[in-house]
Coordinates of C-alpha atoms and ligand atoms in Angstrom, one line a residue:
M1 CA -9.7 -10.4 -70.6
N2 CA -11.4 -6.8 -70.7
V3 CA -15.1 -7.1 -71.4
L4 CA -17.8 -4.6 -72.4
L5 CA -21.4 -5.5 -71.7
I6 CA -24.1 -3.8 -73.8
G7 CA -27.5 -3.3 -72.0
G8 CA -29.0 -2.4 -68.7
G9 CA -32.0 -4.8 -67.8
G10 CA -32.4 -7.8 -65.6
R11 CA -30.9 -10.0 -68.0
E12 CA -27.8 -8.0 -68.3
H13 CA -27.4 -7.9 -64.5
A14 CA -27.4 -11.5 -64.4
L15 CA -24.8 -11.9 -67.2
A16 CA -22.6 -9.3 -65.3
W17 CA -23.1 -11.4 -62.2
K18 CA -22.1 -14.6 -63.8
I19 CA -19.3 -13.0 -65.9
S20 CA -17.7 -11.5 -62.9
Q21 CA -17.2 -14.9 -61.5
N22 CA -14.5 -15.6 -64.2
P23 CA -10.9 -15.3 -62.5
K24 CA -9.4 -14.1 -65.7
L25 CA -11.8 -11.1 -66.1
G26 CA -9.8 -7.9 -66.4
K27 CA -11.4 -4.5 -66.9
F28 CA -15.3 -4.8 -66.9
F29 CA -17.5 -1.9 -68.5
A30 CA -21.2 -1.8 -69.2
I31 CA -23.1 0.6 -71.4
P32 CA -25.4 1.9 -70.1
G33 CA -25.4 -0.6 -67.2
S34 CA -27.5 0.0 -64.0
P35 CA -27.1 0.4 -60.3
G36 CA -27.1 -3.4 -60.0
I37 CA -24.4 -3.9 -62.7
A38 CA -22.4 -1.2 -61.1
D39 CA -21.5 -3.7 -58.4
F40 CA -19.5 -5.4 -61.0
A41 CA -18.7 -3.2 -64.0
E42 CA -18.0 0.4 -64.6
C43 CA -21.1 1.9 -66.2
A44 CA -20.9 4.5 -69.1
E45 CA -24.1 6.5 -70.0
M46 CA -23.9 6.2 -73.8
S47 CA -26.5 5.3 -76.5
I48 CA -26.6 1.6 -77.4
A49 CA -27.8 2.6 -80.9
D50 CA -24.6 4.3 -81.9
N51 CA -22.3 1.8 -83.6
A52 CA -19.6 4.0 -84.2
A53 CA -19.4 5.4 -80.7
L54 CA -19.6 2.0 -79.3
V55 CA -16.7 0.6 -81.6
D56 CA -14.6 3.7 -80.5
F57 CA -15.4 2.8 -76.9
A58 CA -14.3 -0.7 -77.3
K59 CA -11.0 0.4 -78.9
T60 CA -10.2 3.1 -76.4
H61 CA -10.7 0.5 -73.5
A62 CA -8.9 -2.2 -75.2
I63 CA -11.9 -4.5 -75.0
D64 CA -11.2 -8.2 -75.7
L65 CA -14.9 -9.3 -75.9
V66 CA -18.1 -7.3 -76.2
V67 CA -21.2 -9.1 -74.9
I68 CA -24.5 -7.8 -76.3
G69 CA -27.7 -8.3 -74.2
P70 CA -30.7 -6.9 -76.1
E71 CA -31.9 -7.5 -79.5
A72 CA -31.9 -4.1 -80.9
P73 CA -28.2 -3.5 -81.3
L74 CA -27.9 -7.0 -82.8
V75 CA -30.6 -6.3 -85.4
N76 CA -28.8 -2.9 -85.7
G77 CA -25.6 -4.4 -87.0
L78 CA -23.4 -3.8 -83.9
V79 CA -21.7 -7.2 -84.1
D80 CA -20.8 -6.5 -87.9
A81 CA -19.5 -3.0 -86.9
L82 CA -17.4 -4.4 -84.3
S83 CA -16.1 -7.3 -86.3
D84 CA -15.1 -4.7 -89.1
A85 CA -13.0 -3.2 -86.6
G86 CA -11.5 -6.6 -85.5
I87 CA -13.3 -6.6 -82.1
K88 CA -14.7 -9.9 -81.0
A89 CA -18.4 -10.0 -79.7
F90 CA -20.8 -12.5 -78.3
G91 CA -24.0 -11.9 -80.1
C92 CA -25.2 -12.7 -83.8
N93 CA -24.6 -10.5 -86.9
K94 CA -27.3 -8.5 -88.4
D95 CA -28.2 -11.1 -90.9
A96 CA -28.7 -13.7 -88.3
A97 CA -30.7 -11.3 -86.2
Q98 CA -33.5 -11.3 -88.6
I99 CA -34.6 -14.5 -87.0
E100 CA -36.1 -12.2 -84.4
G101 CA -36.2 -9.0 -86.2
S102 CA -38.5 -10.3 -88.9
K103 CA -41.2 -12.8 -88.1
I104 CA -41.7 -13.4 -91.8
F105 CA -37.9 -14.3 -92.3
A106 CA -38.2 -16.8 -89.3
K107 CA -41.3 -18.4 -90.5
R108 CA -40.1 -18.8 -94.1
L109 CA -36.8 -20.2 -92.8
M110 CA -38.8 -22.8 -90.7
K111 CA -41.0 -23.6 -93.6
K112 CA -38.2 -24.1 -96.2
Y113 CA -36.2 -26.4 -93.8
G114 CA -39.1 -28.5 -92.1
I115 CA -38.6 -27.0 -88.7
P116 CA -41.8 -27.6 -86.8
T117 CA -43.9 -24.4 -86.3
A118 CA -47.5 -23.2 -86.8
D119 CA -48.9 -23.0 -90.3
F120 CA -48.9 -19.2 -91.5
E121 CA -49.7 -16.8 -94.3
V122 CA -48.1 -13.3 -94.9
F123 CA -50.2 -10.4 -96.0
D124 CA -49.4 -6.8 -96.8
D125 CA -53.1 -6.0 -97.6
T126 CA -55.6 -5.7 -94.7
D127 CA -58.5 -7.0 -96.8
A128 CA -56.8 -10.2 -97.9
A129 CA -55.7 -10.7 -94.4
K130 CA -59.2 -10.5 -93.2
N131 CA -60.5 -12.8 -95.9
Y132 CA -58.1 -15.4 -94.9
V133 CA -58.9 -15.0 -91.2
R134 CA -62.7 -15.5 -92.1
Q135 CA -61.9 -18.5 -94.0
K136 CA -59.6 -20.1 -91.2
G137 CA -61.9 -19.0 -88.2
A138 CA -60.8 -18.6 -84.6
P139 CA -58.9 -19.0 -82.4
I140 CA -56.2 -17.7 -84.7
V141 CA -53.1 -15.5 -84.1
I142 CA -52.3 -12.1 -85.8
K143 CA -48.6 -10.8 -85.8
A144 CA -46.9 -7.7 -86.9
D145 CA -43.6 -8.4 -88.8
G146 CA -40.9 -6.5 -87.1
L147 CA -39.8 -5.7 -83.5
A148 CA -42.8 -4.5 -81.5
A149 CA -41.4 -4.9 -78.1
G150 CA -43.4 -8.1 -77.6
K151 CA -46.7 -6.1 -78.1
G152 CA -47.2 -7.1 -81.9
V153 CA -49.0 -10.4 -81.3
I154 CA -52.7 -10.8 -80.7
V155 CA -54.0 -14.3 -80.0
A156 CA -57.6 -13.9 -80.9
Q157 CA -60.2 -16.3 -79.4
T158 CA -63.0 -15.0 -81.7
L159 CA -63.5 -14.0 -85.3
D160 CA -64.3 -10.4 -84.3
E161 CA -61.2 -10.2 -82.1
A162 CA -59.1 -11.5 -85.0
L163 CA -60.7 -9.0 -87.5
K164 CA -60.0 -6.2 -85.1
A165 CA -56.5 -7.3 -84.5
V166 CA -55.5 -7.0 -88.4
D167 CA -56.8 -3.4 -88.2
E168 CA -54.7 -2.8 -85.1
M169 CA -51.5 -4.0 -86.5
K170 CA -51.4 -0.8 -88.5
T171 CA -50.6 1.0 -85.1
F172 CA -47.3 -0.6 -84.9
G173 CA -45.8 1.5 -87.5
S174 CA -43.4 -0.1 -90.0
A175 CA -43.4 -3.4 -87.9
G176 CA -47.3 -3.5 -88.7
N177 CA -46.9 -3.1 -92.7
R178 CA -46.7 -6.8 -93.1
I179 CA -49.0 -9.1 -91.1
V180 CA -48.4 -12.6 -90.3
V181 CA -51.6 -14.7 -89.7
E182 CA -50.8 -18.0 -88.0
E183 CA -52.5 -21.0 -86.9
F184 CA -53.3 -21.3 -82.9
M185 CA -51.2 -23.8 -81.2
G186 CA -52.4 -25.2 -78.0
G187 CA -50.2 -26.6 -75.2
E188 CA -47.7 -25.3 -72.7
E189 CA -44.8 -22.9 -73.5
A190 CA -41.2 -23.1 -72.6
S191 CA -37.9 -21.5 -73.5
V192 CA -34.8 -23.2 -74.5
L193 CA -31.7 -21.1 -75.1
A194 CA -28.5 -22.3 -76.7
L195 CA -25.1 -21.2 -77.0
T196 CA -23.6 -21.7 -80.5
D197 CA -20.3 -21.1 -82.3
G198 CA -22.0 -21.3 -85.7
E199 CA -21.5 -25.1 -85.9
K200 CA -21.9 -26.6 -82.6
I201 CA -24.7 -26.0 -80.2
L202 CA -24.9 -26.3 -76.3
P203 CA -28.6 -26.0 -75.1
L204 CA -29.1 -24.5 -71.8
I205 CA -31.6 -26.1 -69.3
A206 CA -35.2 -25.1 -70.2
A207 CA -36.9 -22.3 -68.4
Q208 CA -40.6 -21.2 -68.3
D209 CA -41.4 -17.5 -68.4
H210 CA -44.7 -16.0 -67.4
K211 CA -45.8 -13.5 -70.1
R212 CA -49.1 -12.3 -68.8
A213 CA -49.3 -9.5 -66.3
L214 CA -51.8 -11.2 -63.8
D215 CA -52.0 -14.4 -61.9
G216 CA -53.5 -17.4 -63.8
D217 CA -52.0 -16.0 -67.1
K218 CA -54.6 -13.3 -67.3
G219 CA -54.1 -9.7 -68.3
L220 CA -51.9 -8.1 -71.0
N221 CA -48.8 -9.6 -72.5
T222 CA -45.5 -8.3 -71.0
G223 CA -41.8 -8.7 -71.3
G224 CA -42.0 -11.4 -68.7
M225 CA -43.3 -11.5 -65.1
G226 CA -41.2 -14.1 -63.7
A227 CA -39.4 -17.5 -64.6
Y228 CA -38.3 -20.7 -63.2
A229 CA -35.8 -23.5 -64.3
P230 CA -35.6 -26.2 -65.1
A231 CA -39.0 -26.4 -66.6
P232 CA -40.4 -29.9 -66.2
V233 CA -42.5 -29.7 -69.4
V234 CA -39.2 -30.1 -71.3
D235 CA -38.4 -33.6 -70.1
A236 CA -35.5 -35.6 -71.5
V237 CA -37.4 -36.7 -74.6
I238 CA -38.5 -33.2 -75.5
A239 CA -35.1 -31.7 -74.7
A240 CA -33.5 -34.3 -77.2
Q241 CA -36.3 -33.5 -79.8
V242 CA -35.6 -29.8 -79.4
E243 CA -31.9 -30.2 -79.9
E244 CA -32.2 -32.6 -83.0
K245 CA -35.3 -31.3 -84.7
I246 CA -35.2 -27.5 -83.8
L247 CA -31.9 -26.1 -82.7
K248 CA -29.4 -27.9 -85.0
P249 CA -31.5 -27.7 -88.0
T250 CA -32.0 -24.1 -87.6
I251 CA -28.2 -23.3 -87.3
A252 CA -27.7 -25.5 -90.2
A253 CA -30.5 -23.8 -92.2
L254 CA -29.1 -20.4 -91.5
K255 CA -25.6 -21.8 -92.6
A256 CA -27.3 -23.1 -96.0
E257 CA -28.6 -19.6 -96.4
G258 CA -25.1 -18.2 -96.0
I259 CA -25.6 -17.0 -92.3
T260 CA -23.2 -17.9 -89.7
Y261 CA -25.2 -17.7 -86.4
R262 CA -22.9 -17.2 -83.3
G263 CA -24.3 -16.3 -79.9
C264 CA -27.4 -17.2 -78.1
L265 CA -30.3 -18.6 -80.0
Y266 CA -33.6 -18.6 -78.1
A267 CA -36.2 -20.9 -79.1
G268 CA -39.9 -20.1 -77.7
L269 CA -41.7 -23.5 -77.8
M270 CA -45.3 -24.8 -77.5
I271 CA -45.3 -28.3 -76.2
Q272 CA -48.2 -30.5 -76.7
N273 CA -48.7 -34.3 -76.8
G274 CA -45.0 -35.0 -76.9
T275 CA -44.1 -32.7 -79.7
A276 CA -42.4 -29.3 -79.5
K277 CA -43.1 -26.5 -82.0
V278 CA -41.5 -23.1 -82.5
V279 CA -43.6 -20.2 -81.4
E280 CA -40.8 -17.6 -82.0
F281 CA -37.0 -17.3 -82.2
N282 CA -35.2 -14.7 -80.3
C283 CA -31.5 -13.7 -81.3
R284 CA -30.4 -13.2 -77.7
F285 CA -30.7 -14.4 -74.1
G286 CA -34.3 -14.4 -72.7
D287 CA -35.4 -11.9 -69.9
P288 CA -36.2 -13.2 -67.5
E289 CA -35.3 -16.7 -68.4
T290 CA -31.4 -15.8 -68.0
Q291 CA -32.1 -14.8 -64.5
V292 CA -33.0 -18.3 -63.7
V293 CA -30.6 -20.3 -65.9
L294 CA -27.4 -18.7 -65.0
P295 CA -27.7 -19.3 -61.3
L296 CA -27.9 -23.0 -62.1
L297 CA -24.9 -23.0 -64.4
E298 CA -21.7 -24.3 -63.1
S299 CA -19.6 -23.8 -66.1
D300 CA -17.7 -20.6 -66.7
L301 CA -19.9 -18.4 -68.8
L302 CA -17.3 -15.9 -70.0
D303 CA -15.2 -18.6 -71.3
L304 CA -18.1 -20.2 -73.2
M305 CA -19.2 -16.8 -74.6
N306 CA -15.6 -16.1 -75.8
A307 CA -15.4 -19.5 -77.4
C308 CA -18.7 -19.0 -79.2
A309 CA -17.4 -15.5 -80.5
A310 CA -14.2 -17.1 -81.8
G311 CA -16.1 -19.8 -83.6
D312 CA -14.6 -22.6 -81.5
L313 CA -16.6 -24.2 -78.7
G314 CA -14.3 -27.3 -79.1
D315 CA -15.5 -30.0 -76.9
R316 CA -16.9 -27.9 -74.1
K317 CA -19.8 -29.2 -72.2
L318 CA -22.1 -27.6 -69.6
S319 CA -22.4 -28.6 -66.1
W320 CA -25.4 -27.7 -63.9
R321 CA -26.3 -27.5 -60.2
N322 CA -28.9 -30.0 -59.3
Q323 CA -31.2 -27.3 -58.1
S324 CA -34.1 -25.2 -59.0
A325 CA -34.2 -21.4 -59.7
V326 CA -37.1 -19.0 -59.6
C327 CA -37.2 -15.2 -60.5
V328 CA -40.3 -13.1 -59.4
I329 CA -40.4 -9.7 -61.3
M330 CA -41.5 -6.9 -59.3
A331 CA -43.1 -4.4 -61.7
S332 CA -44.3 -0.8 -61.5
G333 CA -48.2 -0.6 -60.9
G334 CA -49.9 -0.1 -64.4
Y335 CA -47.2 -2.0 -66.3
P336 CA -47.3 -3.0 -69.3
K337 CA -49.5 0.3 -69.7
A338 CA -48.5 3.6 -68.2
Y339 CA -46.7 3.7 -64.9
K340 CA -44.9 6.1 -62.7
K341 CA -41.1 6.3 -62.3
N342 CA -38.8 7.7 -59.5
L343 CA -40.5 6.0 -56.7
P344 CA -38.2 5.2 -53.7
I345 CA -37.4 1.4 -53.4
D346 CA -37.0 0.0 -49.9
G347 CA -36.0 -3.4 -48.6
V348 CA -33.3 -4.6 -51.2
T349 CA -30.7 -5.2 -48.4
K350 CA -33.3 -7.0 -46.2
A351 CA -34.4 -9.1 -49.2
K352 CA -30.7 -10.1 -50.0
A353 CA -30.2 -11.0 -46.3
L354 CA -33.0 -13.8 -46.9
G355 CA -30.9 -15.3 -49.3
A356 CA -32.3 -13.7 -52.6
T357 CA -30.2 -12.2 -55.5
I358 CA -31.8 -9.0 -56.6
F359 CA -31.4 -8.4 -60.4
H360 CA -32.1 -4.8 -61.3
A361 CA -34.4 -4.4 -64.2
G362 CA -35.6 -0.8 -64.2
T363 CA -33.8 1.1 -61.5
K364 CA -31.7 4.2 -61.0
L365 CA -29.9 6.1 -58.2
V366 CA -31.1 9.7 -57.4
G367 CA -28.9 11.4 -54.9
G368 CA -27.8 7.9 -53.6
E369 CA -31.3 6.7 -53.3
L370 CA -32.6 3.8 -55.3
V371 CA -35.7 4.6 -57.2
T372 CA -37.8 3.0 -60.0
N373 CA -37.0 3.6 -63.5
G374 CA -39.0 1.1 -65.7
G375 CA -41.8 -1.1 -66.1
R376 CA -40.1 -4.1 -64.8
V377 CA -38.2 -3.0 -61.8
L378 CA -36.4 -5.9 -59.9
G379 CA -36.1 -9.6 -60.4
V380 CA -36.1 -11.4 -57.0
T381 CA -34.2 -14.4 -57.7
T382 CA -33.5 -17.5 -55.5
T383 CA -32.1 -21.2 -55.8
A384 CA -32.9 -24.1 -53.7
Q385 CA -32.9 -27.9 -53.7
T386 CA -36.6 -27.9 -54.6
L387 CA -38.7 -25.6 -56.8
R388 CA -41.1 -25.3 -53.8
E389 CA -38.3 -24.0 -51.5
A390 CA -37.0 -21.7 -54.2
V391 CA -40.4 -20.3 -54.7
D392 CA -41.1 -19.8 -50.9
K393 CA -37.8 -18.1 -50.6
A394 CA -38.5 -15.8 -53.5
Y395 CA -41.7 -14.6 -52.1
R396 CA -40.5 -14.1 -48.7
A397 CA -37.7 -11.9 -50.1
A398 CA -40.1 -10.1 -52.5
D399 CA -42.3 -9.3 -49.6
V400 CA -39.9 -7.2 -47.8
I401 CA -39.3 -5.0 -50.8
H402 CA -41.5 -1.9 -51.0
F403 CA -42.2 0.7 -53.6
D404 CA -45.5 2.6 -54.2
N405 CA -47.8 0.4 -56.5
A406 CA -45.3 -2.5 -56.7
H407 CA -47.0 -5.4 -58.6
Y408 CA -45.9 -9.0 -58.8
R409 CA -47.5 -12.2 -59.8
R410 CA -48.1 -14.7 -56.8
D411 CA -48.2 -17.8 -59.0
I412 CA -44.7 -18.0 -60.6
A413 CA -43.9 -21.6 -61.0
A414 CA -47.3 -22.8 -59.8
K415 CA -48.1 -24.8 -63.1
A416 CA -44.7 -26.8 -62.5
M417 CA -45.5 -27.5 -58.7
R418 CA -49.1 -28.7 -59.6
K419 CA -47.3 -31.3 -61.6
A420 CA -44.7 -32.3 -59.0
Ligands
AMP1 P1 -44.3 -14.2 -79.9 O1 -43.9 -12.8 -79.9 O2 -44.4 -14.7 -81.4 O3 -43.6 -15.1 -79.0 O4 -45.8 -14.4 -79.3 C1 -46.1 -13.8 -78.1 C2 -47.0 -14.8 -77.5 O5 -48.2 -15.1 -78.2 C3 -46.3 -16.2 -77.2 O6 -45.5 -16.3 -76.2 C4 -47.5 -17.2 -77.1 O7 -48.0 -17.1 -75.9 C5 -48.6 -16.5 -78.1 N1 -48.6 -17.1 -79.3 C6 -47.9 -16.7 -80.3 N2 -48.0 -17.5 -81.6 C7 -48.9 -18.4 -81.1 C8 -49.5 -19.5 -81.7 N3 -49.3 -19.7 -83.0 N4 -50.4 -20.2 -81.1 C9 -50.7 -20.0 -79.9 N5 -50.1 -19.0 -79.1 C10 -49.2 -18.1 -79.8
LIG2 N1 -38.8 -13.8 -71.8 C1 -39.2 -13.4 -73.1 C2 -38.1 -12.9 -73.9 O1 -36.9 -12.7 -73.4 O2 -38.5 -12.5 -75.1

């Protein structure tokens, strides 16, 4: 089977690593890929926003399955373009991608079909939004409607902050034209990703991301500073509840709206007092959740993705290693604000020798030397019998990797270990 992978971040490196374990894999390409993905796939420097060029590439290289990592090409209709050309793809179509691309679409869908989530109101007028905020009081959550790279959400602790947040939404361009004001939910967050063929769903084991830049969940929101799996906050009772009350009803709700959702559905959850509610849906694998979930998956991912794309999961089941996985993200100093690029990276080989898998998130090769090329640079990933062992192993490995101003959280998985 010839495969084309779209994307070049840490999530896509983990996907490439897992896909490459399938014995039936034929030619394997990635656009744009990364120095890490280049270990498995031939990387081509092309825009992932040009659907016509991507369809052409897939045709020219006799691709049997296109696997799409990031949300932007899904929201941009890449799967629809591929499907029109008769090319199979793992990922959802443009209509389905609204579940991530428009918070309002997702919230209205949940409300209509009784899927548990925070109460909300939608405004396209700043003054009306402010009046509502004054009426509800703080804490309260203000969100921009469209894709804002994870930055369009402000959890306001005071009324002043909330009113300021309403004004700030205007700075998100078209994403900020409409504003969602949402009830604040307390509790602990977790991510449950599920593979689906449009009918059946196979939930993956739960993971927990660490979205804030600094230890103790302080600092700014980021794309994710580290993750671990399984996440004990999703026990067997919660897992069953998520499957029956959230994942299955969401796929069915989309179907009732005339949308067949195939690919990976990511439910970002808030769990409190034995109840899970949806914070957000994403239309793709999580980053860095994928980096900790896939190392624990025993089943063949490429076979599963191909079956989802074909709309026929059949009676496939998932099997899991009885271990824990941790991913510590090493980021550029300053991230998620301005940071330097092109800083030489040392110690990756040494870290691998300590038993870690290093997923490249933002790196490039310059004259054969590995340098930084993004906010999130590397994901130092380990598995072990216990979470504590996996954490110790990950930090031993991270500590031997160096680039100027490298920053990583020291408390990845600490919450789960306190519970153990
Ligand atoms: P989102 O992009 O919708 O996932 O929001 C980003 C982050 O903001 C989430 O991961 C939560 O930590 C927080 N958040 C979003 N909505 C709420 C809410 N209704 N209550 C509490 N926290 C929230
Ligand atoms: N880990 C958060 C995300 O993938 O959106």
